[in-house]
């Protein structure tokens, strides 16, 4: 199994497809109008050779499969559902300090939207969450009686810090 991003491969596929519309009744295809995942579906072994991979290597890969880009819904699923999801990891980190970490639904959606805008996919989710929570993670140990941290949409957008909720009767650790 071989995988990767293969940046620029779409340009090779576009160049192959440019000469296909000939004649008066021919439909002129424009790859610019198609999403990247649709362009990649027309990938041929010859495109990989033009991209720079050696023919002996390509000959040993009998099946070529392309993946669709992650959408907002799938990024939200990645953030929330797996056993060791990013949100659950950060909640465990805060739990070590005796603090409950809550994410509002619109904040989770905004994290996914940011990852799509940056074109980082699932790999970018961790850095986005890190940027949102880093300052708070360093402040929490020095603050007293913190019971909860709430991440809302304004903190994800960078307009404010996450909301820190204090409790008067919090027990010592």
Short mmCIF file of N, CA and C in Angstrom, two decimals:
data_model
loop_
_atom_site.label_atom_id
_atom_site.label_comp_id
_atom_site.label_asym_id
_atom_site.label_seq_id
_atom_site.Cartn_x
_atom_site.Cartn_y
_atom_site.Cartn_z
N UNK A 1 0.86 -1.18 0.00
CA UNK A 1 0.00 0.00 0.00
C UNK A 1 0.89 1.22 0.00
N UNK A 2 0.53 2.14 -0.85
CA UNK A 2 1.32 3.37 -1.01
C UNK A 2 0.34 4.53 -0.96
N UNK A 3 0.65 5.56 -0.22
CA UNK A 3 -0.27 6.68 -0.13
C UNK A 3 0.45 7.99 0.02
N UNK A 4 -0.27 9.06 -0.23
CA UNK A 4 0.32 10.38 -0.07
C UNK A 4 -0.56 11.45 -0.68
N UNK A 5 -0.11 12.68 -0.56
CA UNK A 5 -0.88 13.81 -1.07
C UNK A 5 -0.62 14.04 -2.56
N UNK A 6 0.59 13.79 -3.04
CA UNK A 6 0.96 13.96 -4.43
C UNK A 6 0.57 15.34 -4.95
N UNK A 7 1.08 16.36 -4.29
CA UNK A 7 0.77 17.75 -4.68
C UNK A 7 1.23 18.02 -6.10
N UNK A 8 0.35 18.57 -6.90
CA UNK A 8 0.66 18.91 -8.29
C UNK A 8 0.22 17.85 -9.28
N UNK A 9 -0.21 16.69 -8.79
CA UNK A 9 -0.65 15.62 -9.68
C UNK A 9 -1.90 16.03 -10.46
N UNK A 10 -2.72 16.87 -9.86
CA UNK A 10 -3.93 17.35 -10.56
C UNK A 10 -3.57 18.14 -11.82
N UNK A 11 -2.45 18.85 -11.80
CA UNK A 11 -2.01 19.62 -12.98
C UNK A 11 -1.65 18.68 -14.13
N UNK A 12 -1.02 17.53 -13.80
CA UNK A 12 -0.67 16.54 -14.82
C UNK A 12 -1.94 15.97 -15.45
N UNK A 13 -2.93 15.69 -14.62
CA UNK A 13 -4.20 15.15 -15.14
C UNK A 13 -4.90 16.20 -15.99
N UNK A 14 -4.89 17.46 -15.56
CA UNK A 14 -5.50 18.55 -16.35
C UNK A 14 -4.85 18.67 -17.72
N UNK A 15 -3.53 18.59 -17.78
CA UNK A 15 -2.83 18.70 -19.06
C UNK A 15 -3.19 17.56 -19.99
N UNK A 16 -3.40 16.37 -19.46
CA UNK A 16 -3.82 15.24 -20.28
C UNK A 16 -5.21 15.47 -20.85
N UNK A 17 -6.08 16.08 -20.08
CA UNK A 17 -7.46 16.28 -20.50
C UNK A 17 -7.69 17.47 -21.40
N UNK A 18 -6.70 18.32 -21.61
CA UNK A 18 -6.90 19.55 -22.39
C UNK A 18 -7.18 19.29 -23.87
N UNK A 19 -6.60 18.26 -24.45
CA UNK A 19 -6.75 18.05 -25.89
C UNK A 19 -7.93 17.20 -26.28
N UNK A 20 -8.89 16.97 -25.41
CA UNK A 20 -9.98 16.05 -25.71
C UNK A 20 -11.20 16.69 -26.36
N UNK A 21 -11.33 18.00 -26.34
CA UNK A 21 -12.52 18.62 -26.91
C UNK A 21 -12.19 19.20 -28.29
N UNK A 22 -12.56 18.44 -29.34
CA UNK A 22 -12.27 18.83 -30.72
C UNK A 22 -13.57 18.79 -31.51
N UNK A 23 -13.76 19.74 -32.41
CA UNK A 23 -14.91 19.74 -33.29
C UNK A 23 -15.95 20.77 -32.88
N UNK A 24 -16.92 20.94 -33.79
CA UNK A 24 -17.94 21.96 -33.56
C UNK A 24 -18.88 21.60 -32.42
N UNK A 25 -19.28 20.36 -32.32
CA UNK A 25 -20.25 19.95 -31.30
C UNK A 25 -19.61 19.44 -30.02
N UNK A 26 -18.31 19.51 -29.93
CA UNK A 26 -17.63 18.95 -28.76
C UNK A 26 -17.88 19.80 -27.52
N UNK A 27 -18.01 19.13 -26.41
CA UNK A 27 -18.19 19.81 -25.14
C UNK A 27 -16.81 20.13 -24.58
N UNK A 28 -16.57 21.39 -24.29
CA UNK A 28 -15.29 21.81 -23.75
C UNK A 28 -15.29 21.55 -22.26
N UNK A 29 -14.33 20.70 -21.81
CA UNK A 29 -14.25 20.37 -20.40
C UNK A 29 -13.28 21.32 -19.71
N UNK A 30 -13.70 21.80 -18.56
CA UNK A 30 -12.82 22.64 -17.77
C UNK A 30 -12.61 21.98 -16.43
N UNK A 31 -11.37 21.58 -16.16
CA UNK A 31 -11.06 20.93 -14.88
C UNK A 31 -11.11 21.92 -13.73
N UNK A 32 -10.99 23.20 -14.01
CA UNK A 32 -11.01 24.20 -12.95
C UNK A 32 -12.36 24.22 -12.23
N UNK A 33 -13.42 23.86 -12.95
CA UNK A 33 -14.76 23.90 -12.37
C UNK A 33 -15.03 22.69 -11.48
N UNK A 34 -14.21 21.64 -11.62
CA UNK A 34 -14.42 20.42 -10.85
C UNK A 34 -13.64 20.45 -9.54
N UNK A 35 -14.19 19.81 -8.50
CA UNK A 35 -13.41 19.69 -7.26
C UNK A 35 -12.21 18.77 -7.48
N UNK A 36 -11.20 18.93 -6.65
CA UNK A 36 -9.96 18.16 -6.78
C UNK A 36 -10.21 16.67 -6.75
N UNK A 37 -11.13 16.21 -5.90
CA UNK A 37 -11.40 14.78 -5.80
C UNK A 37 -11.97 14.22 -7.11
N UNK A 38 -12.74 15.02 -7.84
CA UNK A 38 -13.28 14.59 -9.13
C UNK A 38 -12.18 14.50 -10.18
N UNK A 39 -11.26 15.45 -10.16
CA UNK A 39 -10.14 15.42 -11.10
C UNK A 39 -9.29 14.18 -10.84
N UNK A 40 -9.04 13.87 -9.58
CA UNK A 40 -8.18 12.74 -9.23
C UNK A 40 -8.81 11.39 -9.60
N UNK A 41 -10.12 11.34 -9.74
CA UNK A 41 -10.78 10.09 -10.10
C UNK A 41 -10.43 9.65 -11.52
N UNK A 42 -9.97 10.58 -12.36
CA UNK A 42 -9.59 10.22 -13.73
C UNK A 42 -8.09 9.93 -13.84
N UNK A 43 -7.44 9.61 -12.71
CA UNK A 43 -6.02 9.31 -12.67
C UNK A 43 -5.70 8.03 -13.44
N UNK A 44 -4.67 8.06 -14.26
CA UNK A 44 -4.19 6.92 -15.02
C UNK A 44 -2.73 6.66 -14.65
N UNK A 45 -2.26 5.42 -14.82
CA UNK A 45 -0.84 5.15 -14.53
C UNK A 45 0.13 6.05 -15.31
N UNK A 46 -0.24 6.43 -16.52
CA UNK A 46 0.61 7.32 -17.33
C UNK A 46 0.80 8.67 -16.65
N UNK A 47 -0.22 9.12 -15.93
CA UNK A 47 -0.12 10.39 -15.21
C UNK A 47 0.94 10.30 -14.11
N UNK A 48 1.01 9.16 -13.45
CA UNK A 48 2.02 8.97 -12.41
C UNK A 48 3.43 8.97 -12.98
N UNK A 49 3.59 8.44 -14.20
CA UNK A 49 4.89 8.45 -14.87
C UNK A 49 5.28 9.89 -15.21
N UNK A 50 4.32 10.65 -15.75
CA UNK A 50 4.59 12.06 -16.06
C UNK A 50 4.86 12.86 -14.79
N UNK A 51 4.27 12.45 -13.69
CA UNK A 51 4.47 13.11 -12.41
C UNK A 51 5.89 12.90 -11.89
N UNK A 52 6.51 11.77 -12.31
CA UNK A 52 7.90 11.54 -11.93
C UNK A 52 8.18 10.19 -11.30
N UNK A 53 7.16 9.37 -11.11
CA UNK A 53 7.39 8.04 -10.56
C UNK A 53 7.93 7.12 -11.66
N UNK A 54 8.81 6.20 -11.31
CA UNK A 54 9.41 5.34 -12.32
C UNK A 54 8.44 4.23 -12.72
N UNK A 55 8.45 3.85 -14.01
CA UNK A 55 7.49 2.84 -14.51
C UNK A 55 7.57 1.51 -13.78
N UNK A 56 8.76 1.08 -13.35
CA UNK A 56 8.90 -0.19 -12.64
C UNK A 56 8.13 -0.17 -11.32
N UNK A 57 8.11 0.98 -10.69
CA UNK A 57 7.39 1.14 -9.43
C UNK A 57 5.88 1.12 -9.67
N UNK A 58 5.44 1.82 -10.69
CA UNK A 58 4.01 1.90 -10.99
C UNK A 58 3.47 0.54 -11.44
N UNK A 59 4.31 -0.24 -12.13
CA UNK A 59 3.90 -1.57 -12.57
C UNK A 59 3.62 -2.51 -11.42
N UNK A 60 4.17 -2.23 -10.26
CA UNK A 60 3.94 -3.08 -9.09
C UNK A 60 2.72 -2.65 -8.29
N UNK A 61 2.03 -1.63 -8.75
CA UNK A 61 0.79 -1.17 -8.09
C UNK A 61 -0.39 -1.45 -9.03
N UNK A 62 -1.01 -2.62 -8.89
CA UNK A 62 -2.07 -2.97 -9.83
C UNK A 62 -3.37 -2.18 -9.66
N UNK A 63 -3.61 -1.64 -8.49
CA UNK A 63 -4.85 -0.92 -8.24
C UNK A 63 -4.53 0.49 -7.78
N UNK A 64 -5.19 1.46 -8.39
CA UNK A 64 -5.03 2.85 -7.98
C UNK A 64 -6.39 3.34 -7.48
N UNK A 65 -6.42 3.82 -6.26
CA UNK A 65 -7.66 4.33 -5.67
C UNK A 65 -7.42 5.75 -5.19
N UNK A 66 -8.41 6.59 -5.38
CA UNK A 66 -8.32 7.97 -4.90
C UNK A 66 -9.35 8.18 -3.80
N UNK A 67 -9.06 9.10 -2.92
CA UNK A 67 -9.96 9.39 -1.80
C UNK A 67 -10.59 10.76 -1.99
N UNK A 68 -11.81 10.90 -1.50
CA UNK A 68 -12.48 12.19 -1.54
C UNK A 68 -11.94 13.07 -0.42
N UNK A 69 -12.04 14.38 -0.62
CA UNK A 69 -11.63 15.32 0.42
C UNK A 69 -12.59 15.22 1.59
N UNK A 70 -12.09 15.49 2.77
CA UNK A 70 -12.93 15.46 3.96
C UNK A 70 -13.81 16.71 3.98
N UNK A 71 -15.07 16.52 4.28
CA UNK A 71 -15.98 17.66 4.39
C UNK A 71 -16.17 18.03 5.86
N UNK A 72 -16.95 19.04 6.10
CA UNK A 72 -17.16 19.55 7.45
C UNK A 72 -17.72 18.48 8.39
N UNK A 73 -18.69 17.74 7.89
CA UNK A 73 -19.34 16.71 8.71
C UNK A 73 -18.34 15.62 9.12
N UNK A 74 -17.48 15.19 8.20
CA UNK A 74 -16.51 14.15 8.52
C UNK A 74 -15.42 14.66 9.47
N UNK A 75 -15.04 15.93 9.35
CA UNK A 75 -14.05 16.50 10.27
C UNK A 75 -14.62 16.59 11.69
N UNK A 76 -15.89 16.94 11.80
CA UNK A 76 -16.54 16.99 13.12
C UNK A 76 -16.57 15.59 13.73
N UNK A 77 -16.85 14.59 12.90
CA UNK A 77 -16.84 13.20 13.38
C UNK A 77 -15.47 12.81 13.90
N UNK A 78 -14.42 13.22 13.17
CA UNK A 78 -13.05 12.91 13.58
C UNK A 78 -12.73 13.57 14.92
N UNK A 79 -13.23 14.78 15.12
CA UNK A 79 -12.98 15.50 16.37
C UNK A 79 -13.68 14.85 17.56
N UNK A 80 -14.85 14.25 17.35
CA UNK A 80 -15.68 13.82 18.47
C UNK A 80 -15.75 12.31 18.72
N UNK A 81 -15.81 11.51 17.66
CA UNK A 81 -16.24 10.13 17.83
C UNK A 81 -15.18 9.08 18.19
N UNK A 82 -13.98 9.11 17.63
CA UNK A 82 -13.05 8.02 17.97
C UNK A 82 -12.76 7.92 19.46
N UNK A 83 -12.33 6.75 19.88
CA UNK A 83 -12.04 6.51 21.29
C UNK A 83 -10.98 7.49 21.81
N UNK A 84 -10.01 7.81 20.97
CA UNK A 84 -8.96 8.74 21.36
C UNK A 84 -9.03 10.03 20.53
N UNK A 85 -10.24 10.54 20.34
CA UNK A 85 -10.42 11.75 19.53
C UNK A 85 -9.69 12.93 20.16
N UNK A 86 -9.44 13.94 19.36
CA UNK A 86 -8.72 15.12 19.84
C UNK A 86 -9.43 15.80 21.01
N UNK A 87 -10.73 15.93 20.91
CA UNK A 87 -11.49 16.57 21.99
C UNK A 87 -11.36 15.77 23.28
N UNK A 88 -11.46 14.44 23.19
CA UNK A 88 -11.33 13.60 24.38
C UNK A 88 -9.91 13.68 24.96
N UNK A 89 -8.90 13.80 24.09
CA UNK A 89 -7.52 13.95 24.57
C UNK A 89 -7.35 15.23 25.37
N UNK A 90 -7.88 16.33 24.85
CA UNK A 90 -7.77 17.60 25.57
C UNK A 90 -8.59 17.59 26.86
N UNK A 91 -9.74 16.93 26.83
CA UNK A 91 -10.53 16.83 28.06
C UNK A 91 -9.77 16.05 29.13
N UNK A 92 -9.03 15.03 28.74
CA UNK A 92 -8.21 14.27 29.70
C UNK A 92 -7.08 15.13 30.24
N UNK A 93 -6.45 15.94 29.38
CA UNK A 93 -5.39 16.83 29.85
C UNK A 93 -5.90 17.81 30.90
N UNK A 94 -7.08 18.36 30.65
CA UNK A 94 -7.66 19.31 31.61
C UNK A 94 -8.11 18.59 32.88
N UNK A 95 -8.56 17.34 32.73
CA UNK A 95 -8.99 16.56 33.89
C UNK A 95 -7.83 16.34 34.86
N UNK A 96 -6.60 16.26 34.32
CA UNK A 96 -5.42 16.11 35.19
C UNK A 96 -5.26 17.29 36.14
N UNK A 97 -5.76 18.44 35.74
CA UNK A 97 -5.74 19.64 36.58
C UNK A 97 -7.03 19.78 37.40
N UNK A 98 -7.94 18.82 37.25
CA UNK A 98 -9.21 18.87 37.97
C UNK A 98 -10.22 19.81 37.35
N UNK A 99 -10.08 20.05 36.05
CA UNK A 99 -10.94 20.99 35.34
C UNK A 99 -11.70 20.25 34.24
N UNK A 100 -12.98 20.57 34.14
CA UNK A 100 -13.81 19.99 33.09
C UNK A 100 -13.72 20.89 31.85
N UNK A 101 -13.48 20.29 30.68
CA UNK A 101 -13.38 21.03 29.42
C UNK A 101 -14.60 20.73 28.57
N UNK A 102 -15.32 21.79 28.19
CA UNK A 102 -16.51 21.64 27.35
C UNK A 102 -16.34 22.42 26.06
N UNK A 103 -16.78 21.82 24.96
CA UNK A 103 -16.79 22.48 23.66
C UNK A 103 -18.24 22.69 23.24
N UNK A 104 -18.59 23.91 22.87
CA UNK A 104 -19.92 24.16 22.33
C UNK A 104 -19.94 23.63 20.89
N UNK A 105 -21.12 23.21 20.45
CA UNK A 105 -21.25 22.61 19.11
C UNK A 105 -20.80 23.56 18.01
N UNK A 106 -21.14 24.85 18.14
CA UNK A 106 -20.74 25.80 17.10
C UNK A 106 -19.22 26.00 17.08
N UNK A 107 -18.55 25.78 18.21
CA UNK A 107 -17.10 25.88 18.27
C UNK A 107 -16.45 24.71 17.53
N UNK A 108 -17.01 23.52 17.72
CA UNK A 108 -16.49 22.34 17.02
C UNK A 108 -16.67 22.50 15.52
N UNK A 109 -17.82 23.03 15.13
CA UNK A 109 -18.09 23.27 13.71
C UNK A 109 -17.09 24.29 13.15
N UNK A 110 -16.78 25.32 13.91
CA UNK A 110 -15.84 26.35 13.46
C UNK A 110 -14.43 25.79 13.30
N UNK A 111 -14.03 24.85 14.16
CA UNK A 111 -12.73 24.20 14.03
C UNK A 111 -12.66 23.46 12.70
N UNK A 112 -13.73 22.74 12.36
CA UNK A 112 -13.79 22.02 11.09
C UNK A 112 -13.74 22.98 9.91
N UNK A 113 -14.47 24.09 10.00
CA UNK A 113 -14.48 25.09 8.92
C UNK A 113 -13.09 25.68 8.73
N UNK A 114 -12.40 25.96 9.84
CA UNK A 114 -11.03 26.50 9.75
C UNK A 114 -10.09 25.52 9.06
N UNK A 115 -10.22 24.23 9.38
CA UNK A 115 -9.37 23.22 8.76
C UNK A 115 -9.63 23.14 7.25
N UNK A 116 -10.87 23.30 6.85
CA UNK A 116 -11.21 23.28 5.42
C UNK A 116 -10.65 24.52 4.74
N UNK A 117 -10.78 25.69 5.36
CA UNK A 117 -10.25 26.93 4.78
C UNK A 117 -8.74 26.87 4.61
N UNK A 118 -8.05 26.28 5.60
CA UNK A 118 -6.60 26.17 5.54
C UNK A 118 -6.13 25.04 4.63
N UNK A 119 -7.09 24.20 4.20
CA UNK A 119 -6.81 23.02 3.38
C UNK A 119 -5.81 22.09 4.05
N UNK A 120 -5.97 21.91 5.36
CA UNK A 120 -5.08 21.03 6.12
C UNK A 120 -5.73 19.69 6.44
N UNK A 121 -7.04 19.59 6.23
CA UNK A 121 -7.73 18.34 6.51
C UNK A 121 -7.66 17.96 7.98
N UNK A 122 -7.67 16.66 8.24
CA UNK A 122 -7.67 16.16 9.62
C UNK A 122 -6.36 16.46 10.34
N UNK A 123 -5.27 16.57 9.59
CA UNK A 123 -3.97 16.85 10.22
C UNK A 123 -3.94 18.23 10.87
N UNK A 124 -4.71 19.15 10.34
CA UNK A 124 -4.71 20.51 10.86
C UNK A 124 -5.58 20.72 12.08
N UNK A 125 -6.41 19.73 12.42
CA UNK A 125 -7.31 19.88 13.55
C UNK A 125 -6.55 20.07 14.86
N UNK A 126 -5.49 19.31 15.05
CA UNK A 126 -4.72 19.39 16.30
C UNK A 126 -4.10 20.78 16.46
N UNK A 127 -3.52 21.33 15.40
CA UNK A 127 -2.89 22.65 15.52
C UNK A 127 -3.92 23.74 15.78
N UNK A 128 -5.11 23.61 15.23
CA UNK A 128 -6.16 24.59 15.48
C UNK A 128 -6.58 24.54 16.95
N UNK A 129 -6.81 23.34 17.47
CA UNK A 129 -7.18 23.20 18.88
C UNK A 129 -6.05 23.66 19.79
N UNK A 130 -4.82 23.37 19.40
CA UNK A 130 -3.66 23.80 20.19
C UNK A 130 -3.61 25.33 20.28
N UNK A 131 -3.86 26.00 19.18
CA UNK A 131 -3.86 27.48 19.18
C UNK A 131 -4.96 28.04 20.07
N UNK A 132 -6.09 27.37 20.10
CA UNK A 132 -7.22 27.84 20.92
C UNK A 132 -6.94 27.63 22.41
N UNK A 133 -6.35 26.49 22.77
CA UNK A 133 -6.25 26.10 24.17
C UNK A 133 -4.89 26.31 24.82
N UNK A 134 -3.86 26.64 24.06
CA UNK A 134 -2.50 26.69 24.60
C UNK A 134 -2.36 27.66 25.77
N UNK A 135 -2.80 28.89 25.59
CA UNK A 135 -2.67 29.89 26.66
C UNK A 135 -3.45 29.46 27.90
N UNK A 136 -4.63 28.94 27.72
CA UNK A 136 -5.46 28.50 28.84
C UNK A 136 -4.81 27.34 29.58
N UNK A 137 -4.21 26.40 28.84
CA UNK A 137 -3.56 25.25 29.49
C UNK A 137 -2.42 25.69 30.40
N UNK A 138 -1.71 26.76 30.02
CA UNK A 138 -0.62 27.25 30.85
C UNK A 138 -1.12 28.09 32.03
N UNK A 139 -2.26 28.73 31.89
CA UNK A 139 -2.80 29.57 32.96
C UNK A 139 -3.50 28.77 34.05
N UNK A 140 -4.16 27.67 33.69
CA UNK A 140 -4.99 26.90 34.61
C UNK A 140 -4.24 26.49 35.89
N UNK A 141 -3.01 25.95 35.83
CA UNK A 141 -2.36 25.52 37.07
C UNK A 141 -2.13 26.66 38.07
N UNK A 142 -1.97 27.88 37.60
CA UNK A 142 -1.72 28.99 38.53
C UNK A 142 -3.01 29.65 39.04
N UNK A 143 -4.13 29.32 38.46
CA UNK A 143 -5.41 29.88 38.91
C UNK A 143 -6.03 28.98 39.98
N UNK A 144 -6.79 29.59 40.87
CA UNK A 144 -7.44 28.82 41.94
C UNK A 144 -8.93 28.68 41.67
N UNK A 145 -9.48 27.57 42.14
CA UNK A 145 -10.92 27.29 42.09
C UNK A 145 -11.49 27.25 40.68
N UNK A 146 -10.72 26.82 39.70
CA UNK A 146 -11.24 26.68 38.33
C UNK A 146 -11.94 25.33 38.23
N UNK A 147 -13.20 25.36 37.84
CA UNK A 147 -13.94 24.11 37.74
C UNK A 147 -14.20 23.70 36.29
N UNK A 148 -14.26 24.68 35.40
CA UNK A 148 -14.64 24.35 34.02
C UNK A 148 -14.05 25.37 33.05
N UNK A 149 -13.74 24.88 31.85
CA UNK A 149 -13.32 25.75 30.74
C UNK A 149 -14.27 25.45 29.59
N UNK A 150 -14.85 26.52 29.04
CA UNK A 150 -15.80 26.37 27.94
C UNK A 150 -15.21 27.02 26.69
N UNK A 151 -15.14 26.23 25.62
CA UNK A 151 -14.64 26.74 24.34
C UNK A 151 -15.86 27.07 23.49
N UNK A 152 -15.99 28.35 23.13
CA UNK A 152 -17.10 28.78 22.29
C UNK A 152 -16.55 29.24 20.93
N UNK A 153 -17.45 29.65 20.06
CA UNK A 153 -17.05 30.01 18.69
C UNK A 153 -16.13 31.22 18.65
N UNK A 154 -16.30 32.17 19.55
CA UNK A 154 -15.44 33.36 19.53
C UNK A 154 -14.00 33.01 19.90
N UNK A 155 -13.81 32.03 20.77
CA UNK A 155 -12.45 31.62 21.12
C UNK A 155 -11.78 30.86 19.97
N UNK A 156 -12.56 30.11 19.20
CA UNK A 156 -12.00 29.41 18.03
C UNK A 156 -11.64 30.41 16.94
N UNK A 157 -12.44 31.45 16.80
CA UNK A 157 -12.16 32.48 15.79
C UNK A 157 -10.99 33.38 16.21
N UNK A 158 -10.57 33.29 17.48
CA UNK A 158 -9.46 34.10 17.96
C UNK A 158 -9.89 35.45 18.49
N UNK A 159 -11.19 35.65 18.67
CA UNK A 159 -11.71 36.92 19.16
C UNK A 159 -11.61 37.04 20.68
N UNK A 160 -11.56 35.89 21.37
CA UNK A 160 -11.46 35.88 22.83
C UNK A 160 -10.81 34.58 23.27
N UNK A 161 -10.53 34.50 24.57
CA UNK A 161 -9.99 33.27 25.15
C UNK A 161 -11.16 32.39 25.59
N UNK A 162 -10.92 31.09 25.77
CA UNK A 162 -11.99 30.23 26.30
C UNK A 162 -12.49 30.75 27.65
N UNK A 163 -13.74 30.47 27.95
CA UNK A 163 -14.38 30.95 29.18
C UNK A 163 -13.93 30.07 30.34
N UNK A 164 -13.41 30.71 31.39
CA UNK A 164 -12.97 29.99 32.58
C UNK A 164 -14.00 30.19 33.68
N UNK A 165 -14.56 29.08 34.17
CA UNK A 165 -15.59 29.13 35.20
C UNK A 165 -14.95 28.77 36.54
N UNK A 166 -15.13 29.65 37.52
CA UNK A 166 -14.58 29.45 38.86
C UNK A 166 -15.66 28.90 39.78
N UNK A 167 -15.23 28.08 40.72
CA UNK A 167 -16.14 27.51 41.69
C UNK A 167 -15.63 27.87 43.08
N UNK A 168 -16.53 28.30 43.98
CA UNK A 168 -16.13 28.71 45.33
C UNK A 168 -15.74 27.55 46.20
N UNK A 169 -16.43 26.43 46.04
CA UNK A 169 -16.20 25.32 46.94
C UNK A 169 -15.52 24.13 46.26
N UNK A 170 -14.55 24.42 45.42
CA UNK A 170 -13.80 23.34 44.78
C UNK A 170 -12.82 22.75 45.77
N UNK A 171 -12.76 21.43 45.81
CA UNK A 171 -11.88 20.76 46.75
C UNK A 171 -10.44 20.80 46.25
N UNK A 172 -9.51 20.74 47.21
CA UNK A 172 -8.08 20.69 46.84
C UNK A 172 -7.77 19.36 46.17
N UNK A 173 -6.75 19.41 45.33
CA UNK A 173 -6.36 18.20 44.60
C UNK A 173 -5.66 17.22 45.52
#
